[in-house]
XYZ file of N, CA and C in Angstrom:
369
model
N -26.726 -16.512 -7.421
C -25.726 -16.262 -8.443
C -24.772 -15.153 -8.013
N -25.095 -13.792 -7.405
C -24.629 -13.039 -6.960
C -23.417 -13.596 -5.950
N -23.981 -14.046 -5.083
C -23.167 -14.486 -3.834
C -22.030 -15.502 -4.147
N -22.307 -15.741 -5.298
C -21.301 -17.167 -6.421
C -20.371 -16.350 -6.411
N -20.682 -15.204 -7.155
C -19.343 -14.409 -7.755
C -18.916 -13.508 -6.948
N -19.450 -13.139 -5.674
C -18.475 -12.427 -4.929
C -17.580 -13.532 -4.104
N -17.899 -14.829 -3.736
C -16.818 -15.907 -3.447
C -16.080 -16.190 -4.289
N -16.327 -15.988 -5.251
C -15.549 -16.751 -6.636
C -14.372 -15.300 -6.763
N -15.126 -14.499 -6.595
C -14.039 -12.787 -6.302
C -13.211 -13.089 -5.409
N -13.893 -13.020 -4.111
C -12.880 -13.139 -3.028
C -11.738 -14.176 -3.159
N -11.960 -15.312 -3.666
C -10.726 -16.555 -3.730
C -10.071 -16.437 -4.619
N -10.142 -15.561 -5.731
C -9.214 -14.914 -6.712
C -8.769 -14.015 -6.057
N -9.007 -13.071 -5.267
C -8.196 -12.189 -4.364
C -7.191 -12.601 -3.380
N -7.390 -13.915 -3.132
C -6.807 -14.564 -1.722
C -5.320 -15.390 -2.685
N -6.099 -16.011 -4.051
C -4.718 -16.412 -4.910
C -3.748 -15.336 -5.192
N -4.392 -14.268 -5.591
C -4.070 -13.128 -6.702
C -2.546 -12.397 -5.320
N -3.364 -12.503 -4.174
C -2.262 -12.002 -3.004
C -1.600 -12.789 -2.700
N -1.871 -14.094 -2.707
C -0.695 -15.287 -2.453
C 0.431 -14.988 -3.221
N 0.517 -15.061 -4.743
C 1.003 -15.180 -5.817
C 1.765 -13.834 -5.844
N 1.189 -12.641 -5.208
C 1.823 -11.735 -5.012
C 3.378 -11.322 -4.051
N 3.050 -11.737 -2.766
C 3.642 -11.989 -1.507
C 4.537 -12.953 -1.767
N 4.517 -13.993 -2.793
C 5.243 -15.196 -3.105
C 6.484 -14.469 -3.556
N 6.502 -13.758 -4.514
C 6.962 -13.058 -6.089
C 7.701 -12.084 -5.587
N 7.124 -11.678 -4.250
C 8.156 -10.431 -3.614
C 8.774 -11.335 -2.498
N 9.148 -12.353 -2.491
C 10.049 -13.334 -1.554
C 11.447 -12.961 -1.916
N 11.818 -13.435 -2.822
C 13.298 -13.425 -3.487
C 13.776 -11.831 -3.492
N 12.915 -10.705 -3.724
C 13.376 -9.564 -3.208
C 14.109 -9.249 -2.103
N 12.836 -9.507 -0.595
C 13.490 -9.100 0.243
C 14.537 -10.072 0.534
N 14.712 -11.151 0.214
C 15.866 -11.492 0.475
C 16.983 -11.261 -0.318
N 17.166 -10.379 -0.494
C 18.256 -9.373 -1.238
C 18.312 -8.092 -0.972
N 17.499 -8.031 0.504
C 17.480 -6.719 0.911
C 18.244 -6.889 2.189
N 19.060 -5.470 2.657
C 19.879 -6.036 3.808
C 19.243 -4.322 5.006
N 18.299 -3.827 4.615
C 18.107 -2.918 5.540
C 16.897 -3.237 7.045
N 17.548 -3.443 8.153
C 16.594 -4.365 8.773
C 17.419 -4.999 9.824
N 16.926 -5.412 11.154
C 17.343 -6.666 12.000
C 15.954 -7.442 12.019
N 16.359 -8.626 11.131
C 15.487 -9.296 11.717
C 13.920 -9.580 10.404
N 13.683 -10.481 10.108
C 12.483 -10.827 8.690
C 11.758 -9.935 8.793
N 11.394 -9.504 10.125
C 9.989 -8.292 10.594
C 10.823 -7.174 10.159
N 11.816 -6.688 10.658
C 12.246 -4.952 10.467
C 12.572 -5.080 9.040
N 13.184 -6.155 8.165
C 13.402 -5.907 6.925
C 12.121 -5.989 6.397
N 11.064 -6.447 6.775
C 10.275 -6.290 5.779
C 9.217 -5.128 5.728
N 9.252 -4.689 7.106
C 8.698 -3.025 7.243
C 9.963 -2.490 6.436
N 11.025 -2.269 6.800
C 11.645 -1.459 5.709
C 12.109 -1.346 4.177
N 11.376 -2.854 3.763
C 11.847 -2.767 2.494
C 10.311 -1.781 1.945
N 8.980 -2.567 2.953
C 7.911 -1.402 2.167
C 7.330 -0.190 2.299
N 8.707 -0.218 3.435
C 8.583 1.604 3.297
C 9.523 2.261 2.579
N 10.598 1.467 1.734
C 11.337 2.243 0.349
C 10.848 1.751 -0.767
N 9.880 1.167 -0.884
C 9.241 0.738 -1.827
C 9.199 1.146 -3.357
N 8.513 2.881 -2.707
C 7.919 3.684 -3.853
C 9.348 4.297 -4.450
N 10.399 3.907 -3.398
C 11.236 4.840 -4.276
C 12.747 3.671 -4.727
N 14.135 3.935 -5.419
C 14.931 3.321 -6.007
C 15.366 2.714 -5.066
N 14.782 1.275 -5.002
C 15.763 0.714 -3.410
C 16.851 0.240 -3.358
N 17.461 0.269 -4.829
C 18.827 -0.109 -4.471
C 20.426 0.846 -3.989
N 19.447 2.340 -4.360
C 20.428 3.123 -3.611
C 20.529 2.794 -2.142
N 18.862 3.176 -1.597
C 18.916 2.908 -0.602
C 19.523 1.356 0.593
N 19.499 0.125 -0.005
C 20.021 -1.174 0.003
C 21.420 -0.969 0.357
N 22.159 -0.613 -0.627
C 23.594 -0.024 -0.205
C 24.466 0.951 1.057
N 23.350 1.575 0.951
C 23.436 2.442 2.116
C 23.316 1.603 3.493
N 22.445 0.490 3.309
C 22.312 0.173 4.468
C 23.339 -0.997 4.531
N 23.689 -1.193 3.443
C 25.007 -2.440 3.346
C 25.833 -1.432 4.010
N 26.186 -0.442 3.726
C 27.617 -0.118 3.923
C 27.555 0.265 5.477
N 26.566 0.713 6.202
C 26.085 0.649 7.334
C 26.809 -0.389 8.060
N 25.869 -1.443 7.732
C 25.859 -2.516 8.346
C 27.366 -2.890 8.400
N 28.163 -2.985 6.994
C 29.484 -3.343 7.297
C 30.913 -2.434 8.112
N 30.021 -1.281 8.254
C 30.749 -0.010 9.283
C 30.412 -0.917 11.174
N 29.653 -1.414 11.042
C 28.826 -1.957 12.438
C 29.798 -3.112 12.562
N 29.804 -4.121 11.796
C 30.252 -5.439 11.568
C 31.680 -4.931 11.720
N 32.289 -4.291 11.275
C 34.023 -4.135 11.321
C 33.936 -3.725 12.823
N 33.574 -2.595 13.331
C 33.592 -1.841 14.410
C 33.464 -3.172 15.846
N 32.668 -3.530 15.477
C 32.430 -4.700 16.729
C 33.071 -5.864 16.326
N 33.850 -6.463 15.448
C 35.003 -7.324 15.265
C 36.091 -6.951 15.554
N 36.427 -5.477 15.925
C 37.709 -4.444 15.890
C 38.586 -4.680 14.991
N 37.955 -4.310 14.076
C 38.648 -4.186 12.157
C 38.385 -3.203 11.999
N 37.278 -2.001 12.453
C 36.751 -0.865 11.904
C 37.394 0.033 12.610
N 37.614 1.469 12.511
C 38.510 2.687 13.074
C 37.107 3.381 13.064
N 35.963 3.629 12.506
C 34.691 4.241 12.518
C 33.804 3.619 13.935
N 33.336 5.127 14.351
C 32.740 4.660 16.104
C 30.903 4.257 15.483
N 30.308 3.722 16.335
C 28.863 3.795 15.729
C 28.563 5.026 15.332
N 28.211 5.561 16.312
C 27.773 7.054 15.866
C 27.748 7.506 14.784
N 29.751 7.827 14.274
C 29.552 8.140 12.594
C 29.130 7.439 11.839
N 29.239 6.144 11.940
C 28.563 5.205 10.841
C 26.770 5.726 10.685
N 26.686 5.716 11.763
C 24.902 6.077 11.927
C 25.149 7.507 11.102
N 25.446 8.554 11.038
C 25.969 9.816 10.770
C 25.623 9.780 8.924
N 26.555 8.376 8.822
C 27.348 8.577 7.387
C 26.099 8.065 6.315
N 25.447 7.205 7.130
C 23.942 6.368 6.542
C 23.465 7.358 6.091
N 22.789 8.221 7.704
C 21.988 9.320 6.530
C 22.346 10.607 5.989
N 23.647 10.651 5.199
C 24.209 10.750 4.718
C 24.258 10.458 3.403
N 24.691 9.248 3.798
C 24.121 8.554 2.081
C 22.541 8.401 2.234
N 21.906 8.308 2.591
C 20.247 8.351 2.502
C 20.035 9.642 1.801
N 19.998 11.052 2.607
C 20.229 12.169 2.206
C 20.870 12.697 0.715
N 21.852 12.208 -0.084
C 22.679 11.870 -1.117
C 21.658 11.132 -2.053
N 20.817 10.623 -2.072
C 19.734 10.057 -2.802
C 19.413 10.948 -3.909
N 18.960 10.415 -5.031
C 18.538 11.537 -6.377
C 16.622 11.833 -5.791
N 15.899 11.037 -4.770
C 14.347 10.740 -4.716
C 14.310 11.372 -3.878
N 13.212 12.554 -3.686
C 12.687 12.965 -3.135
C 11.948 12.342 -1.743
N 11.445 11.151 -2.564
C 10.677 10.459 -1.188
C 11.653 9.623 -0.238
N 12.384 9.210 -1.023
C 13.728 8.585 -0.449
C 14.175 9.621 1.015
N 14.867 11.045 0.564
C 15.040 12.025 1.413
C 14.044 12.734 2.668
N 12.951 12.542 1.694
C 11.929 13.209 2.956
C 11.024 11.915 3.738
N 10.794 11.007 3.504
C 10.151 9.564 3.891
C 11.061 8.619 4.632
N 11.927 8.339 3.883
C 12.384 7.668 4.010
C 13.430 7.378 4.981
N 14.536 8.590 4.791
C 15.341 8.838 5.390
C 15.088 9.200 6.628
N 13.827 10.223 7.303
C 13.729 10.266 8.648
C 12.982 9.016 9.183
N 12.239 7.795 8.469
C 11.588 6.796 9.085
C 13.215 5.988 10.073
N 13.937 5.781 8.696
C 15.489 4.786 9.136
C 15.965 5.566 9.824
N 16.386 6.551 10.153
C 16.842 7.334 11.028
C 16.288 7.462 12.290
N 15.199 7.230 12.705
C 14.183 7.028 13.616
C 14.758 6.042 14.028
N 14.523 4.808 13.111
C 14.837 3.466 13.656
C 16.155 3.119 13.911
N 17.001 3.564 13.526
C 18.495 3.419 14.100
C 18.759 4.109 15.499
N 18.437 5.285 15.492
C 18.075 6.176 17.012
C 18.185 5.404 17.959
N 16.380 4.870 17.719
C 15.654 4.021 18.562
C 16.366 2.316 18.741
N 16.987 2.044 17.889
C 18.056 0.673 17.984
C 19.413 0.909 19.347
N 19.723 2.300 18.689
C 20.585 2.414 19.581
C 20.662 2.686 20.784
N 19.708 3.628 21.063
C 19.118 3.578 22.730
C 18.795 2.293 22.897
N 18.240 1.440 22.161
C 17.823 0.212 23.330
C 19.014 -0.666 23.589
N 20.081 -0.568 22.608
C 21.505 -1.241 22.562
C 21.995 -0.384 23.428
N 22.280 0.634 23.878
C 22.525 1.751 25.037
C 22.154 0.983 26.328
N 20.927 0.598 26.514
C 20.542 0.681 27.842
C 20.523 -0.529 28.520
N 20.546 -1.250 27.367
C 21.248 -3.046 27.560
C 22.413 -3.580 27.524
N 23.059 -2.141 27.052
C 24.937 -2.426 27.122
C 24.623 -3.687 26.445
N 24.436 -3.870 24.872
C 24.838 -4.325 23.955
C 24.638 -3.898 22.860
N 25.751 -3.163 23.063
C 26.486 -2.735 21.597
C 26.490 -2.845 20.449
N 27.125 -4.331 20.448
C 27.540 -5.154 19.051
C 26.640 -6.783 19.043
């Protein structure tokens, strides 16, 4: 009987996370901080705990500083755009946003850009 209900547990755990993971689908796809299903979805749950739609924006406006710049529509060099992100990251009302958050993406843009550096691709 025992062993009933810890299977009968476990496969309610295995729905209970399906149903979960399902439900947060339509989120991240309304999230734009990220290259790529993998980096957006480490970064949407590492802003998780805090207001992600400040943060979301920030990385929109990012992204569309990047997107102009390498179409040559933009007058902004990477750099400042990278600059201006955390910036607006920093500009956040959340604490965790500022201290978590902001040096994780900042990390990861760094680290984007050295490897776009050393592959001479840019854009």
């Amino acid at each position: 009987m025992f062993c009933h209900c810890v299977f009968q547990l476990h496969i309610n755990m295995k729905f209970l996370s399906t149903i979960l993971i399902l439900s947060c689908i339509p989120l991240i796809q309304c999230w734009s901080c990220g290259e790529g299903k993998i980096t957006e979805g480490l970064a949407w749950i590492i802003a998780l705990p805090t207001e992600t739609k400040s943060i979301n924006k920030c990385c929109e406006d990012h992204d569309r500083r990047y997107d102009n710049f390498c179409s040559g529509i933009g007058s902004i060099p990477l750099k400042t755009a990278d600059f201006l992100f955390e910036r607006c990251l920093e500009n956040t009302n959340n604490r965790y946003a500022r201290f978590v958050v902001k040096p994780l993406f900042t990390a990861a843009i760094q680290l984007n850009s050295w490897w776009k550096k050393i592959t001479n691709n840019f854009c």
